[in-house]
Amino acid sequence: MSIDKTPAPVTEPAEKTAAAAVPAVDPRLLVREQGFAGYWNEFKRKMKAGDLGSIPVVVGLLVIWIIFTSLNSNFLTAGNFSDMSVAMVGTGMIAVGIVFVLLLGEIDLSVGSVSGVAGAAFAVMNVTHGMNEILALVLSILTGTVAGAIHGFVFARIGVPAFAVTLAGLLFWQGFMLRILGDNGTINLDADGIVVNLTSYYFSDVAAAYGLAVVVTAGYFLSAFFGNRRREAAGVPSRPLSEIIVRTVLLAVLAFIVAIVFNQYKGLPLAVVVFLAFLLLTDFVLRRTAYGRKVFALGGSVEASRRAGINVELIRISVFAIAGTFAAIGGLFVASKIASANQGAGTGEFLMNVIAAAVIGGTSLFGGRGRTWDALLGVMVIVSIQYGLALEGIASPVQYMITGGVLLATVVIDAVTRKTQKTAGRA
């Protein structure tokens, strides 16, 4: 028998083999574990890469408030702040739906007309024909859902560009609204009805505003805390408890300041509560569900999403249906504000304000980046400008020019940010 004298292969120590088997971790994922120092380094990295996030919007809003407060001491009074908060809900609701569409990298020009149709449909069904108010409310919202689904179907299945489809929808639904309103053109709503109360009802008990502040603060802390526990259990980076506490304290201070301001006037507006509820719901859908991840993926790359098994057509149709639904809800809030449905609903600069709110808030026109909270930030900027200029007695043409300038500046920042990120290899 011959003996094999071939030397045995040299093996690496087990420790080295195990270390090599551990996948490399992106340092950016370790930010949460590094605490505030990690976030400061991440902030500097984002500034260099042009990833500004919501910082320009927040800074711009603060500058607007400072300027108008210095010009007129009534700007940030409790009454004016409360009125602005209620006035922004109609536009903000529609802007939430626009955020979904923009995340796909598309546009919906029909939401203004669809919002007018919803208000008109409710008025005709409830006031003219005496239909039950709740049923008329539901059917008017479904009108927006169906309209949006039709736009999405023509876009996704037939292949007509969204711009052309929704532009046609703008004209069609505006004509449909004029048709159902009839020759009179205006239908007054029941002053004690559900729709009018959407913007006229206030929770006068001071406990309501303070209670909401407590609920929001506690909800944020519990969500962050248990989310941290799940991350730790899964072995992924998580925030230190100290950071969660600091964030919670800052949110509590902001929430209670707003509650104090509301209680100095009529109390907590129902419209604001409803708006916040929808913002929380849609934020959860986009950030915490598989559907939301598919929307973001589709906005990033249609072809990659299709190859990953995502039903592109279904997501597109559903997103436009969501936009139509929020257009209808926003239209009911607009009708509530003026206690009527008229031929001017959803026309003029209204559509531009809605789209501007989403874009100014931080949602990218190029798709794949944005949050529903952007609608809140953007509409706060627009309404603040409108109310501030109105207090100064400045005419509407100047308001349009200033709002247009702010929108252009936002789009320029978005474009420059995207270009910078490409240069940095992150887009």
XYZ file of C-alpha atoms in Angstrom:
427
model
C 0.000 0.000 0.000
C 1.358 3.414 -0.953
C 1.240 6.243 1.461
C -0.068 9.653 0.242
C 2.579 12.179 1.181
C 0.705 15.221 -0.236
C 0.790 17.909 2.449
C -2.578 18.701 4.017
C -4.097 22.054 3.027
C -3.439 24.875 5.422
C -6.654 25.938 7.154
C -7.290 29.288 8.741
C -8.154 29.470 12.415
C -11.842 29.081 13.199
C -11.991 32.612 14.572
C -10.801 34.106 11.282
C -13.230 31.982 9.287
C -16.131 33.041 11.466
C -15.125 36.678 11.220
C -14.946 36.457 7.450
C -18.438 34.976 7.374
C -19.938 38.036 9.073
C -21.266 40.375 6.400
C -19.967 43.911 6.324
C -22.333 46.410 7.848
C -22.934 49.815 6.304
C -21.640 52.331 8.884
C -24.756 54.429 8.282
C -26.831 51.645 9.843
C -24.905 52.018 13.089
C -25.915 55.636 13.591
C -28.616 54.805 16.096
C -26.258 52.811 18.292
C -23.716 55.633 18.354
C -26.197 58.018 19.975
C -26.066 61.771 19.393
C -22.468 61.676 18.146
C -23.548 59.265 15.440
C -26.443 61.492 14.424
C -24.177 64.519 14.277
C -21.782 62.660 11.968
C -24.718 61.452 9.904
C -26.040 65.022 9.684
C -22.682 66.252 8.363
C -22.553 63.406 5.874
C -26.046 64.258 4.601
C -25.159 67.923 4.227
C -22.134 67.011 2.114
C -24.257 64.662 0.003
C -27.008 67.243 -0.444
C -29.610 65.213 1.467
C -31.292 68.122 3.252
C -34.560 66.418 4.158
C -37.162 68.705 5.783
C -34.601 71.187 7.122
C -35.135 73.865 4.423
C -38.925 73.697 4.905
C -38.791 74.000 8.685
C -36.274 76.839 8.520
C -38.335 78.571 5.844
C -41.513 78.252 7.906
C -39.802 79.744 10.963
C -38.484 82.637 8.857
C -41.977 83.277 7.461
C -43.465 83.341 10.948
C -40.749 85.659 12.260
C -41.162 88.088 9.356
C -44.947 88.298 9.520
C -44.965 88.492 13.315
C -42.548 91.426 13.161
C -44.801 93.111 10.590
C -48.066 92.421 12.395
C -48.380 91.301 16.017
C -51.736 89.642 15.232
C -50.177 87.029 12.978
C -49.431 84.397 15.638
C -52.279 85.228 17.984
C -54.397 82.322 19.183
C -57.327 83.278 16.968
C -55.317 83.647 13.776
C -53.290 80.488 14.448
C -56.496 78.508 15.017
C -58.077 79.905 11.840
C -54.967 79.016 9.827
C -54.992 75.494 11.260
C -58.580 74.925 10.147
C -58.083 76.607 6.755
C -55.164 74.362 5.845
C -57.048 71.077 6.348
C -58.931 71.026 3.031
C -55.820 71.721 0.953
C -53.707 69.475 3.182
C -56.028 66.481 2.793
C -55.803 66.661 -0.991
C -52.041 67.157 -0.774
C -51.778 63.856 1.129
C -53.210 62.071 -1.908
C -50.845 63.979 -4.191
C -47.900 62.728 -2.102
C -48.843 59.151 -3.026
C -48.918 60.046 -6.732
C -45.638 61.964 -6.588
C -43.961 58.989 -4.935
C -44.577 57.154 -8.217
C -42.951 60.012 -10.095
C -46.313 60.946 -11.661
C -48.751 63.857 -11.353
C -52.528 64.208 -10.930
C -54.032 67.426 -12.298
C -57.624 66.377 -11.670
C -57.735 66.501 -7.864
C -59.076 70.073 -7.754
C -62.025 69.246 -9.993
C -62.637 65.932 -8.204
C -62.776 67.771 -4.877
C -65.392 70.128 -6.336
C -67.432 67.190 -7.616
C -67.430 65.577 -4.168
C -68.740 68.727 -2.505
C -71.342 69.228 -5.214
C -72.434 65.584 -5.109
C -72.951 65.744 -1.358
C -74.973 68.955 -1.618
C -77.193 67.591 -4.392
C -77.828 64.260 -2.673
C -78.359 65.644 0.824
C -79.892 69.085 0.314
C -81.655 68.806 -3.048
C -82.857 65.207 -2.841
C -83.015 64.787 0.947
C -80.729 61.751 1.176
C -79.469 60.700 4.602
C -76.432 62.822 5.460
C -74.098 59.949 6.346
C -75.012 58.007 3.210
C -74.521 61.099 1.063
C -71.154 61.659 2.749
C -69.966 58.123 2.008
C -71.188 58.200 -1.599
C -69.524 61.551 -2.258
C -66.189 60.183 -1.013
C -66.616 57.074 -3.163
C -67.182 59.400 -6.113
C -63.604 60.576 -5.703
C -62.361 56.994 -5.316
C -64.040 55.912 -8.560
C -62.774 58.974 -10.433
C -59.210 58.309 -9.291
C -59.467 54.611 -10.152
C -60.629 55.500 -13.675
C -57.622 57.775 -14.150
C -55.319 55.074 -12.799
C -56.817 52.420 -15.076
C -56.374 54.512 -18.227
C -52.813 55.331 -17.164
C -51.730 51.871 -15.992
C -53.565 49.545 -18.364
C -53.919 51.580 -21.544
C -50.631 53.436 -21.220
C -51.806 57.026 -21.598
C -49.437 59.400 -19.732
C -50.766 60.448 -16.329
C -50.403 64.112 -17.259
C -52.755 63.729 -20.242
C -55.235 61.493 -18.414
C -55.613 63.770 -15.401
C -55.665 66.918 -17.528
C -58.642 65.438 -19.370
C -60.083 64.498 -15.982
C -59.687 68.076 -14.791
C -61.871 69.324 -17.629
C -64.376 66.469 -17.485
C -65.015 66.583 -13.743
C -65.200 70.353 -13.734
C -67.908 70.179 -16.387
C -69.639 67.393 -14.450
C -69.647 69.556 -11.317
C -71.219 72.484 -13.191
C -73.805 70.117 -14.634
C -75.013 68.653 -11.343
C -75.058 72.025 -9.580
C -77.471 73.342 -12.201
C -78.218 76.879 -13.261
C -78.171 78.280 -9.729
C -74.560 77.236 -9.283
C -74.597 77.320 -5.469
C -76.216 75.027 -2.919
C -76.060 76.027 0.743
C -75.412 73.265 3.253
C -77.227 72.620 6.523
C -75.512 74.808 9.128
C -76.006 72.109 11.770
C -75.073 69.192 9.522
C -72.088 66.861 9.718
C -70.151 68.415 6.856
C -70.396 72.002 8.104
C -69.393 70.854 11.574
C -66.168 69.428 10.161
C -64.647 72.903 10.285
C -67.002 74.767 12.615
C -66.933 72.402 15.597
C -64.405 72.929 18.406
C -63.815 70.842 21.528
C -64.230 73.700 23.984
C -63.186 71.689 27.056
C -59.502 72.432 27.689
C -59.001 68.769 28.576
C -59.510 67.828 24.896
C -56.451 69.696 23.593
C -54.273 68.671 26.526
C -55.537 65.109 26.291
C -54.631 64.923 22.610
C -51.150 66.262 23.422
C -50.723 63.507 26.028
C -51.989 60.814 23.655
C -49.690 61.943 20.826
C -46.666 62.136 23.112
C -47.340 58.811 24.843
C -48.106 57.149 21.502
C -44.808 58.311 20.045
C -42.823 57.131 23.084
C -44.465 53.699 23.169
C -44.056 53.242 19.417
C -40.372 54.218 19.557
C -39.679 52.197 22.706
C -41.241 48.929 21.550
C -39.860 49.441 18.067
C -36.456 49.636 19.700
C -37.099 46.413 21.583
C -37.979 44.628 18.351
C -34.797 45.911 16.714
C -32.672 44.766 19.635
C -34.318 41.354 19.561
C -33.575 41.093 15.845
C -29.976 42.163 16.368
C -30.166 45.326 14.265
C -29.058 48.844 15.258
C -31.461 50.720 17.528
C -31.713 54.130 19.179
C -30.396 54.582 22.715
C -33.106 55.128 25.310
C -31.727 58.590 26.107
C -32.388 59.728 22.557
C -35.965 58.442 22.626
C -36.568 60.354 25.856
C -35.145 63.593 24.420
C -37.264 63.247 21.272
C -40.352 62.571 23.377
C -39.705 65.624 25.568
C -39.285 67.867 22.514
C -42.515 66.526 21.000
C -44.321 67.018 24.323
C -43.184 70.656 24.531
C -44.392 71.346 20.974
C -47.696 69.505 21.476
C -48.530 71.304 24.714
C -47.620 74.722 23.280
C -50.080 74.104 20.430
C -52.693 72.873 22.945
C -52.272 76.033 25.039
C -52.712 78.228 21.951
C -55.872 76.389 20.879
C -57.361 76.654 24.362
C -56.815 80.416 24.367
C -59.310 80.701 21.504
C -62.255 78.318 20.939
C -60.558 75.072 21.848
C -59.332 72.113 19.818
C -60.705 72.173 16.224
C -62.307 68.943 15.042
C -60.775 69.505 11.584
C -57.247 69.392 13.014
C -57.969 66.133 14.862
C -59.290 64.481 11.708
C -56.320 65.730 9.663
C -53.787 64.400 12.188
C -55.592 61.043 12.251
C -55.315 60.712 8.466
C -51.659 61.750 8.538
C -50.865 59.069 11.113
C -52.812 56.456 9.150
C -51.188 57.208 5.800
C -47.724 57.468 7.355
C -48.224 54.007 8.853
C -49.349 52.633 5.478
C -46.336 54.032 3.639
C -43.653 53.207 6.214
C -44.924 50.085 7.943
C -46.740 48.000 5.327
C -45.742 45.948 2.301
C -48.008 48.121 0.170
C -46.089 51.262 1.151
C -42.765 49.620 0.329
C -44.115 48.697 -3.096
C -45.122 52.313 -3.734
C -41.610 53.518 -2.894
C -40.058 50.740 -4.972
C -42.186 51.644 -7.974
C -41.136 55.265 -7.666
C -37.507 54.196 -7.614
C -37.602 51.934 -10.676
C -40.598 50.561 -12.547
C -38.656 47.839 -14.306
C -36.889 46.671 -11.143
C -40.252 46.557 -9.347
C -41.786 44.491 -12.137
C -38.892 42.022 -12.036
C -39.276 41.789 -8.257
C -42.812 40.513 -8.775
C -44.715 43.681 -7.888
C -48.038 44.118 -9.686
C -47.183 47.492 -11.209
C -50.607 48.096 -12.754
C -52.496 47.352 -9.549
C -50.272 49.642 -7.454
C -50.647 52.472 -9.953
C -54.424 52.161 -10.096
C -54.685 51.981 -6.301
C -52.477 55.062 -5.839
C -54.639 57.166 -8.145
C -57.728 55.829 -6.369
C -56.203 56.972 -3.065
C -55.514 60.407 -4.567
C -59.132 60.641 -5.721
C -60.387 59.580 -2.292
C -58.373 62.259 -0.502
C -59.440 64.804 -3.119
C -63.056 64.042 -2.222
C -62.381 64.253 1.518
C -60.562 67.545 1.049
C -63.408 68.818 -1.109
C -65.865 68.164 1.716
C -63.672 70.169 4.097
C -63.531 73.034 1.580
C -67.328 72.940 1.245
C -67.580 72.846 5.033
C -65.428 75.962 5.352
C -67.772 78.041 3.137
C -70.927 76.089 4.161
C -71.872 75.563 0.515
C -71.037 73.876 -2.762
C -70.478 76.286 -5.633
C -69.096 76.455 -9.146
C -65.788 77.936 -8.006
C -64.798 74.919 -5.905
C -61.472 73.393 -6.931
C -60.772 76.003 -9.586
C -58.312 78.869 -9.935
C -55.104 78.572 -7.957
C -56.473 75.780 -5.747
C -54.880 72.952 -7.741
C -51.510 74.670 -7.790
C -51.659 75.208 -4.020
C -52.342 71.505 -3.483
C -49.437 70.349 -5.635
C -47.204 73.073 -4.216
C -48.005 71.943 -0.663
C -46.759 68.425 -1.361
C -43.639 69.590 -3.190
C -42.748 72.420 -0.812
C -43.127 69.994 2.091
C -40.323 67.859 0.699
C -41.852 65.226 -1.600
C -39.681 64.781 -4.676
C -41.137 65.429 -8.125
C -38.859 62.662 -9.414
C -40.517 59.949 -7.330
C -39.342 57.571 -4.617
C -38.828 60.129 -1.829
C -41.374 61.742 0.448
C -43.735 61.339 3.404
C -47.358 62.239 4.015
C -46.153 64.600 6.758
C -44.695 66.671 3.911
C -48.257 67.694 3.097
C -48.593 69.201 6.572
C -45.331 71.160 6.335
C -46.066 72.385 2.826
C -49.620 73.528 3.494
C -48.449 75.318 6.651
C -45.998 77.315 4.512
C -48.645 78.203 1.904
C -51.387 79.135 4.373
C -48.917 81.141 6.489
C -47.936 83.165 3.424
C -51.574 83.714 2.453
C -52.684 84.821 5.913
C -49.582 86.919 6.499
C -49.979 88.815 3.230
C -53.714 89.211 3.812
C -53.049 90.831 7.201
C -50.753 93.282 5.424
C -53.429 94.018 2.846
C -51.287 92.792 -0.051
C -53.253 91.945 -3.195
C -53.743 88.419 -4.536
C -51.418 88.836 -7.546
C -48.486 89.380 -5.197
C -49.548 86.347 -3.156
C -49.476 84.237 -6.320
C -46.017 85.500 -7.254
C -44.567 84.827 -3.798
C -46.101 81.345 -3.605
C -44.787 80.612 -7.098
C -41.330 81.796 -6.082
C -41.333 79.543 -3.030
C -42.435 76.595 -5.167
C -39.706 77.269 -7.741
C -37.067 77.512 -5.021
C -38.242 74.186 -3.589
C -38.101 72.442 -6.960
C -34.629 73.866 -7.597
C -33.458 72.546 -4.224
C -34.976 69.155 -5.055
C -33.225 69.034 -8.437
C -29.884 70.158 -7.013
C -30.194 67.646 -4.173
C -30.867 64.831 -6.603
C -27.894 65.850 -8.762
C -25.631 66.046 -5.722
C -26.718 62.612 -4.552
C -25.977 61.158 -7.971
C -22.525 62.690 -7.838
C -22.059 61.142 -4.387
C -23.214 57.783 -5.760
C -26.342 57.548 -3.585
C -29.109 57.912 -6.167
